[in-house]
Amino acid sequence: MKNFVVIVFCLMFAAVSYAMDVRTSVKYVSANAVYLDAGRTAGIAVGDSVEISSGDRIIAQLTVTFVADNSASCELPEGTSGLSVGDNVLVRGTGEITKTASEEPEESIETVEEQPTARTRRTAERNTNRLTGRIGVDYLVQDDREAFNYDYSQPSLSVRARMLDIQSSHISAALKMRLRKTIRDRATSSASSQTSHRVYEAALRYENPASPFELGVGRMIARDLRGIGYIDGGYAKYKLGSRVSAGAFAGTEPDLENTDFQTDVTKGGVFTSYESPRGAGDRIAATLSFAGTYEQGDIDREFIYQQISYSHDSRFRIFESTEINLYRDWLKEKENKTLDLASVLLNSRYAPNRALAFSISYDNRRSFYTYTSRSIPDSLFDDALRQGWRGSMEVRATRAISTEIGAGLRTVSGDTKDTQTGWLNVRLADILNSGVHARAQVRTYSSAYSDGIQPSLSLSRNIVPELNASIQVGANSYTLSSSNEDINQNWLRLLVSLNLGRHIYSSVDAEAARGSNRNTNIFSFGFGYRL
């Protein structure tokens, strides 16, 4: 163990954050969120940018709001529609800048002259006081036909806006929020109505290409510190050169459920990062950071985080990250050690050509004591080592036909049965020149709790350039290990999206779910305006 720790520290200090692009697919779509078939083990983190496409058409640009080991989810802004299981997903790390068709490509640090060129001046002028984003309203209704009769309606408003280079000051403002009210038709143990005001971002940032300093204040994602999440506070970053930077951040843990400001949990840390020039064939990037969270003045967690990534053109990429917990005060007494390996993530993808690609990932993690779990007796605390392996192969027979097959294995030390998963995805684009796109998927799973299969099929087509319609059908059949009971559920979903010019969009989404303990209809309508 001692030698291993030495090796890890050598790796950390040799590395000095760039998040590698991750390609995956849509695993499931709900009324309010889309779930991705990749997660923390692939290098995805909260705050990463997500681009979802079908064929050559970009359907949505979202942000990761939750990450598990092998899955991630994004909140769907009101009015977002046309997403289907199996759609292509490109995840860009928070260090990357996601470009839209209307944005000018940014110049590489290596190519920017000390005196701005005519092109960079024109780009800067265009971005001054430029407002981007969207405002959307949505109304969702659930009709539960089971005996419980859990009917509810849910109006909501979402705002995602950014003002660039305010008055040529190099200061930008960002706001991301969602207001939602849930109205239940029958009284339950919960209130008959519940209001949720979530403010995900409300921040000011100073970013001047001619200055080595970068500053930010407000509610935000700590972009250079993956895993630290949202903060109410600020950060400062200093460029030590064209490739290396260092900085620090401090703040409190925000209450995302509403607009309240809380001070019970504080966060702080320092970091250094390295990134090779954009446009280079081989790209290397890395981060080394120390961060801590503290609850009511006591240590909650202190840890060292390291990540490094390498890519060669679009053929090969590898991402690795390590977390090492540091123990002192009550944590040292509880764990009886000064440091311990908390997690290791490794993900790699190799595409020898356009028709073939291989992906493999590994992760391990172990639960550790925090402030909220400190009272749990050692005999009851679950500190079992969890390990996971996933592998897949993608084959693109033609531009219109692609297939992915994969398998996964997750083990927990002490458990009698491992969790096994498998999947097969088939994508057909523009079938027989009809404009119809098809996605077929079959997933199997087997664990200590259940064994089952989840097939699904989706078809989509542009009726006219402005109007897209898709239909999805799927099933979930499994057997409970505890009772040997068979559960069979199926669902049918229809989505229609309309885009009127560049600014106005709307959508209609209807879903019917039937089967064991499930008899529910869901309908939603959305309308929005792009700024």
XYZ file of C-alpha atoms in Angstrom:
531
model
C 0.000 0.000 0.000
C 2.826 2.367 0.863
C 4.443 1.872 -2.552
C 1.090 2.385 -4.234
C 0.551 5.698 -2.447
C 4.018 6.857 -3.491
C 3.242 5.994 -7.116
C -0.071 7.848 -6.970
C 1.582 10.952 -5.535
C 4.217 10.835 -8.253
C 1.490 10.691 -10.851
C -0.304 13.603 -9.234
C 2.672 15.876 -9.140
C 3.741 14.871 -12.631
C 0.270 15.836 -13.797
C -0.602 19.320 -13.590
C -7.711 19.892 -15.997
C -9.000 19.242 -18.988
C -11.984 17.002 -19.429
C -11.809 14.723 -22.406
C -14.744 14.640 -24.788
C -16.929 11.617 -24.050
C -19.186 10.030 -26.651
C -22.145 7.994 -25.433
C -25.886 7.655 -26.044
C -29.230 8.498 -24.454
C -30.334 5.719 -22.084
C -33.745 7.049 -21.010
C -35.861 10.173 -21.439
C -38.362 11.379 -18.841
C -40.570 14.434 -18.798
C -37.966 16.530 -16.963
C -34.620 14.855 -17.581
C -32.520 12.852 -20.014
C -30.276 10.048 -18.772
C -26.938 9.229 -20.395
C -25.353 5.808 -20.747
C -22.057 6.913 -19.194
C -21.041 8.558 -15.967
C -18.216 9.207 -13.568
C -16.143 6.268 -14.807
C -16.066 7.846 -18.265
C -14.834 11.158 -16.836
C -18.205 12.955 -16.823
C -18.795 15.480 -14.035
C -21.539 17.845 -12.903
C -21.449 20.983 -15.029
C -20.153 19.330 -18.199
C -21.745 20.467 -21.462
C -23.842 17.939 -23.380
C -24.706 17.973 -27.075
C -27.374 15.498 -28.230
C -27.800 14.780 -31.933
C -29.689 12.496 -34.276
C -27.932 11.915 -37.567
C -26.454 15.273 -38.562
C -29.054 17.285 -36.599
C -28.268 18.715 -33.158
C -31.380 18.295 -31.009
C -30.359 19.798 -27.678
C -27.488 21.382 -25.763
C -27.707 20.672 -22.031
C -25.660 20.569 -18.831
C -24.939 17.574 -16.600
C -26.733 18.015 -13.251
C -26.168 14.593 -11.653
C -23.520 11.894 -12.074
C -23.372 8.270 -10.918
C -20.622 5.786 -11.680
C -22.072 4.585 -14.989
C -24.814 7.088 -15.768
C -25.503 10.807 -15.751
C -28.547 13.007 -16.146
C -29.366 16.452 -17.488
C -32.379 18.564 -16.696
C -34.507 19.252 -19.757
C -35.393 22.921 -20.240
C -39.042 23.500 -20.942
C -39.745 23.094 -24.637
C -36.978 20.575 -25.289
C -38.324 17.702 -27.369
C -37.414 15.199 -30.034
C -35.021 13.221 -27.813
C -35.037 9.453 -28.223
C -33.349 6.504 -26.571
C -30.137 5.794 -28.463
C -29.535 9.362 -29.695
C -25.870 10.292 -29.986
C -24.380 12.265 -27.081
C -21.172 14.307 -26.967
C -20.099 15.388 -23.469
C -17.540 18.160 -23.177
C -15.744 18.908 -19.921
C -16.408 22.174 -18.153
C -12.986 23.399 -19.260
C -14.131 23.213 -22.858
C -16.145 25.893 -24.631
C -19.159 24.523 -26.468
C -19.618 26.397 -29.739
C -22.924 26.896 -31.491
C -23.422 27.636 -35.140
C -23.894 31.309 -34.360
C -20.684 31.671 -32.360
C -17.302 32.577 -33.733
C -14.577 29.981 -33.044
C -12.217 31.206 -30.366
C -8.565 31.697 -31.190
C -6.035 29.342 -29.622
C -3.826 30.891 -26.973
C -0.860 29.990 -29.115
C -2.128 31.981 -32.112
C -3.385 35.150 -30.452
C -1.135 38.117 -31.224
C -0.324 40.770 -28.659
C -1.993 43.272 -30.966
C -5.531 42.095 -31.805
C -6.179 41.290 -35.444
C -9.113 42.712 -37.368
C -10.929 39.401 -36.995
C -10.515 39.222 -33.210
C -11.631 42.845 -32.913
C -14.775 42.082 -34.920
C -15.469 39.021 -32.768
C -15.016 41.029 -29.561
C -17.338 43.744 -30.853
C -19.983 41.145 -31.716
C -19.790 39.619 -28.239
C -20.041 42.924 -26.358
C -23.392 43.048 -24.500
C -24.439 39.904 -26.353
C -27.334 38.071 -24.681
C -27.673 34.324 -25.227
C -29.845 31.615 -23.715
C -33.505 30.710 -23.558
C -36.693 31.202 -21.560
C -39.253 28.413 -21.440
C -42.578 27.542 -19.842
C -43.881 24.020 -19.447
C -47.006 22.347 -18.135
C -47.041 18.667 -17.169
C -50.001 16.534 -16.067
C -49.893 12.992 -14.668
C -53.011 10.806 -14.619
C -52.366 7.871 -12.285
C -54.999 5.163 -12.766
C -53.730 2.927 -9.996
C -55.553 2.672 -6.667
C -53.157 5.154 -5.097
C -54.319 7.771 -7.641
C -51.168 9.883 -7.530
C -52.409 12.570 -9.936
C -50.632 15.899 -10.148
C -50.023 18.886 -12.408
C -46.769 20.790 -12.660
C -46.360 24.248 -14.221
C -42.783 25.492 -14.482
C -40.617 28.296 -15.794
C -36.946 27.966 -16.727
C -34.406 30.661 -17.540
C -30.926 30.110 -18.885
C -29.205 33.321 -19.940
C -25.748 34.799 -20.313
C -24.671 38.369 -21.004
C -21.203 38.521 -22.564
C -18.595 41.276 -22.141
C -20.870 43.788 -20.442
C -20.025 47.290 -21.696
C -16.651 45.992 -22.995
C -15.577 45.308 -19.403
C -14.680 41.627 -19.981
C -17.269 40.825 -17.313
C -20.000 38.327 -18.155
C -23.140 37.499 -16.196
C -24.859 34.113 -16.124
C -28.235 33.027 -14.766
C -29.686 29.533 -14.726
C -32.847 28.851 -12.755
C -36.051 26.855 -12.716
C -39.287 27.708 -10.927
C -41.716 24.824 -10.515
C -44.916 24.143 -8.606
C -46.346 20.658 -8.078
C -50.096 20.508 -7.408
C -51.445 17.150 -6.197
C -55.080 16.208 -6.723
C -55.390 14.174 -3.529
C -53.990 14.680 -0.067
C -51.098 12.406 0.844
C -48.467 12.472 3.521
C -46.921 15.261 1.472
C -48.405 18.713 1.092
C -51.132 19.094 -1.532
C -48.884 21.550 -3.362
C -45.163 22.133 -3.323
C -43.093 24.924 -4.827
C -39.490 24.437 -5.891
C -37.333 27.393 -6.910
C -33.930 26.147 -8.017
C -31.187 28.616 -8.855
C -28.302 26.669 -10.374
C -26.181 29.627 -11.417
C -26.183 33.347 -10.737
C -22.660 34.604 -11.224
C -20.346 37.274 -12.585
C -17.045 36.338 -14.235
C -14.098 38.440 -15.335
C -12.255 36.848 -18.282
C -9.876 39.094 -20.210
C -7.659 37.318 -22.793
C -5.048 40.031 -22.303
C -4.899 39.523 -18.531
C -3.479 36.538 -16.634
C -6.234 36.880 -14.015
C -9.670 35.260 -14.097
C -12.196 35.939 -11.340
C -15.707 34.792 -10.526
C -18.276 35.427 -7.813
C -21.792 34.152 -7.148
C -23.448 30.745 -7.370
C -21.550 28.618 -9.842
C -19.840 25.363 -10.706
C -16.179 25.287 -9.735
C -15.042 24.549 -13.284
C -11.458 23.582 -12.473
C -12.385 21.348 -9.555
C -14.380 18.380 -10.715
C -16.316 16.689 -7.963
C -16.681 19.770 -5.763
C -20.021 20.711 -7.330
C -21.849 24.013 -6.859
C -20.669 26.787 -4.551
C -21.975 30.116 -3.310
C -18.733 32.049 -3.256
C -15.900 32.956 -5.559
C -12.719 31.835 -7.245
C -9.530 33.375 -8.582
C -7.316 31.904 -11.287
C -3.918 33.039 -12.543
C -2.241 31.954 -15.784
C 1.380 31.057 -15.122
C 1.921 30.718 -18.866
C 0.079 29.732 -21.997
C -0.525 26.219 -20.654
C -0.329 26.257 -16.852
C -2.621 28.020 -14.405
C -3.276 27.963 -10.665
C -6.039 29.220 -8.460
C -8.190 28.951 -5.368
C -11.866 28.986 -4.472
C -13.995 29.345 -1.350
C -17.695 29.391 -0.611
C -20.621 27.610 0.935
C -22.787 24.683 -0.112
C -25.872 26.134 -1.854
C -29.392 24.919 -1.224
C -30.444 24.066 -4.767
C -33.979 23.208 -3.670
C -34.804 26.891 -3.249
C -33.215 30.315 -3.324
C -32.079 30.265 0.303
C -28.470 31.018 1.184
C -27.014 28.682 3.808
C -23.733 28.740 5.695
C -23.743 25.389 7.514
C -21.476 23.731 4.940
C -18.402 25.576 3.642
C -15.992 24.598 0.868
C -12.512 25.681 -0.097
C -9.549 24.542 -2.101
C -6.588 25.239 -4.364
C -5.715 23.808 -7.756
C -3.211 23.849 -10.579
C -3.913 22.764 -14.134
C -2.166 22.124 -17.409
C -3.597 21.999 -20.919
C -1.797 21.550 -24.216
C -2.686 23.942 -27.057
C -5.984 23.494 -28.818
C -5.651 22.192 -32.323
C -2.673 19.987 -31.466
C -2.859 16.393 -32.684
C -1.837 15.040 -29.271
C -3.588 16.703 -26.348
C -2.532 16.304 -22.749
C -4.269 17.936 -19.846
C -4.313 17.417 -16.121
C -5.364 18.831 -12.781
C -4.050 18.540 -9.254
C -6.134 19.971 -6.427
C -6.701 19.945 -2.699
C -10.222 20.621 -1.460
C -12.203 20.388 1.730
C -15.784 20.633 2.945
C -16.651 21.589 6.505
C -19.975 21.344 8.311
C -20.666 23.689 11.208
C -16.926 24.211 11.585
C -16.043 20.510 11.752
C -14.307 18.559 9.011
C -16.686 16.827 6.630
C -14.078 15.726 4.091
C -10.593 16.754 2.912
C -9.121 15.164 -0.164
C -6.583 15.384 -2.974
C -7.974 15.063 -6.483
C -5.895 14.310 -9.569
C -6.937 13.746 -13.149
C -5.039 13.388 -16.382
C -6.226 12.867 -19.939
C -4.586 12.210 -23.255
C -5.990 12.080 -26.773
C -4.487 11.428 -30.167
C -6.579 13.019 -32.903
C -10.035 11.444 -32.713
C -8.736 7.879 -32.620
C -7.551 7.384 -29.082
C -8.354 8.901 -25.715
C -7.739 7.910 -22.137
C -8.935 9.528 -18.916
C -7.796 8.725 -15.385
C -8.679 10.263 -12.045
C -7.843 9.492 -8.435
C -9.213 10.735 -5.116
C -7.215 10.336 -1.894
C -8.841 11.186 1.420
C -6.778 12.951 4.085
C -7.746 12.190 7.685
C -7.154 14.367 10.738
C -8.976 15.237 13.979
C -12.064 13.056 14.474
C -11.667 11.447 11.046
C -8.207 10.143 11.929
C -9.569 8.638 15.127
C -12.488 7.074 13.268
C -10.518 5.682 10.320
C -7.302 4.991 12.271
C -5.181 6.237 9.354
C -3.968 9.520 7.880
C -4.806 8.934 4.226
C -6.636 6.403 2.084
C -7.493 5.798 -1.534
C -11.149 6.816 -2.031
C -11.641 6.101 -5.740
C -9.920 5.383 -9.031
C -11.533 5.900 -12.439
C -10.120 4.838 -15.781
C -11.757 5.168 -19.183
C -10.326 4.619 -22.648
C -11.604 4.579 -26.227
C -9.781 3.475 -29.363
C -11.106 3.867 -32.908
C -8.681 2.370 -35.462
C -10.907 3.704 -38.242
C -14.289 5.341 -38.799
C -16.060 1.977 -38.864
C -14.823 0.484 -35.600
C -14.309 1.633 -32.008
C -13.581 -0.060 -28.677
C -14.259 1.345 -25.199
C -13.247 0.039 -21.801
C -13.593 1.455 -18.295
C -12.794 0.521 -14.715
C -13.636 2.117 -11.395
C -13.356 1.317 -7.744
C -14.538 3.167 -4.685
C -15.069 2.638 -1.000
C -17.487 4.455 1.299
C -15.882 6.693 3.915
C -17.018 8.544 6.987
C -18.283 12.118 6.663
C -19.752 14.549 9.161
C -23.296 13.231 8.636
C -22.287 9.549 8.988
C -19.864 9.929 11.908
C -22.360 8.519 14.423
C -22.788 5.192 12.577
C -21.066 2.379 14.518
C -18.158 0.662 12.797
C -20.058 -2.630 12.863
C -22.879 -1.120 10.778
C -20.879 1.109 8.436
C -20.682 -0.198 4.866
C -17.063 0.221 3.769
C -17.067 -2.625 1.226
C -14.891 -2.172 -1.851
C -16.975 -1.659 -4.988
C -15.437 -2.320 -8.387
C -16.852 -2.057 -11.883
C -15.756 -3.008 -15.386
C -17.444 -2.023 -18.656
C -16.516 -2.715 -22.240
C -18.164 -2.100 -25.595
C -17.570 -2.313 -29.329
C -19.107 0.040 -31.905
C -19.385 -0.929 -35.564
C -20.481 1.531 -38.251
C -21.295 -0.561 -41.323
C -22.310 2.489 -43.381
C -23.120 6.129 -42.690
C -26.699 5.001 -42.049
C -26.129 1.839 -39.998
C -24.278 1.524 -36.695
C -24.276 -1.035 -33.890
C -22.946 -1.113 -30.347
C -22.617 -4.152 -28.110
C -21.356 -4.032 -24.549
C -21.240 -5.662 -21.140
C -20.586 -4.602 -17.572
C -19.740 -6.233 -14.258
C -19.963 -4.714 -10.778
C -18.719 -6.428 -7.648
C -19.058 -5.593 -3.965
C -16.745 -7.359 -1.545
C -18.765 -9.662 0.669
C -21.777 -9.909 -1.664
C -22.755 -13.372 -2.865
C -23.788 -12.252 -6.347
C -22.249 -9.731 -8.724
C -24.288 -7.326 -10.866
C -24.060 -8.049 -14.583
C -25.360 -5.905 -17.441
C -25.366 -6.183 -21.204
C -26.678 -4.096 -24.067
C -27.121 -4.022 -27.817
C -27.925 -0.814 -29.718
C -28.740 -0.586 -33.423
C -29.168 2.761 -35.212
C -30.595 3.182 -38.709
C -30.567 6.626 -40.331
C -32.786 7.719 -43.226
C -34.201 4.243 -43.881
C -34.619 3.679 -47.654
C -34.325 7.458 -48.157
C -37.626 7.902 -46.327
C -36.278 10.375 -43.776
C -37.160 7.955 -40.964
C -34.518 7.343 -38.271
C -34.741 4.252 -36.066
C -33.143 3.280 -32.766
C -33.451 -0.225 -31.291
C -31.986 -1.177 -27.928
C -31.980 -4.232 -25.683
C -30.542 -4.166 -22.158
C -30.232 -7.066 -19.737
C -29.355 -7.001 -16.057
C -28.863 -9.499 -13.260
C -28.233 -8.698 -9.603
C -28.911 -10.008 -6.126
C -32.303 -8.276 -6.239
C -33.677 -8.955 -9.727
C -33.030 -10.295 -13.217
C -34.575 -8.597 -16.218
C -34.568 -7.275 -19.750
C -35.432 -3.831 -21.199
C -36.095 -3.657 -24.961
C -37.031 -0.368 -26.662
C -37.591 1.013 -30.159
C -37.910 4.596 -31.388
C -38.770 6.039 -34.804
C -38.444 9.713 -35.745
C -38.932 11.837 -38.834
C -39.111 15.465 -39.882
C -42.640 15.989 -41.222
C -41.476 19.351 -42.549
C -38.144 21.029 -41.732
C -39.728 22.866 -38.785
C -41.737 19.916 -37.422
C -40.303 16.679 -36.021
C -42.275 13.722 -34.678
C -41.063 10.589 -32.932
C -42.674 7.537 -31.395
C -41.068 5.312 -28.784
C -42.120 1.962 -27.360
C -40.425 -0.049 -24.663
C -40.787 -2.679 -21.962
C -39.262 -3.632 -18.631
C -39.624 -7.255 -17.579
C -37.882 -8.609 -14.492
C -38.140 -11.185 -11.716
C -37.726 -10.243 -8.057
C -35.249 -12.543 -6.335
C -36.871 -12.188 -2.901
C -40.348 -13.363 -3.956
C -39.764 -14.863 -7.409
C -42.507 -12.487 -8.633
C -42.547 -11.558 -12.321
C -42.992 -7.848 -13.108
C -43.935 -6.798 -16.642
C -44.297 -3.153 -17.664
C -44.442 -1.399 -21.039
C -44.719 2.150 -22.301
C -45.592 4.114 -25.424
C -44.490 7.684 -26.024
C -45.192 10.301 -28.694
C -43.146 13.495 -29.058
C -43.763 16.376 -31.451
C -41.490 19.424 -31.637
C -41.927 22.622 -33.620
C -39.295 25.282 -34.341
C -40.546 28.582 -35.750
C -37.480 30.374 -37.001
C -34.449 30.865 -34.816
C -36.198 32.018 -31.669
C -39.531 30.295 -31.024
C -39.974 26.609 -30.215
C -42.674 24.401 -28.726
C -43.266 20.736 -27.990
C -45.918 18.204 -27.046
C -45.045 15.008 -25.166
C -47.502 12.208 -24.339
C -46.644 8.918 -22.622
C -48.741 5.926 -21.541
C -47.295 3.286 -19.188
C -49.042 -0.007 -18.410
C -48.297 -3.257 -16.631
C -47.600 -4.584 -13.158
C -48.347 -1.879 -10.579
C -48.224 0.732 -13.310
C -51.134 2.401 -15.101
C -50.164 5.994 -15.775
C -50.612 8.633 -18.476
C -48.333 11.677 -18.680
C -48.850 14.701 -20.913
C -46.727 17.835 -21.194
C -46.669 20.950 -23.332
C -43.772 23.369 -23.635
C -43.196 26.740 -25.222
C -40.003 28.758 -25.293
C -38.026 31.619 -26.748
C -34.326 31.539 -27.613
C -32.553 34.805 -26.872
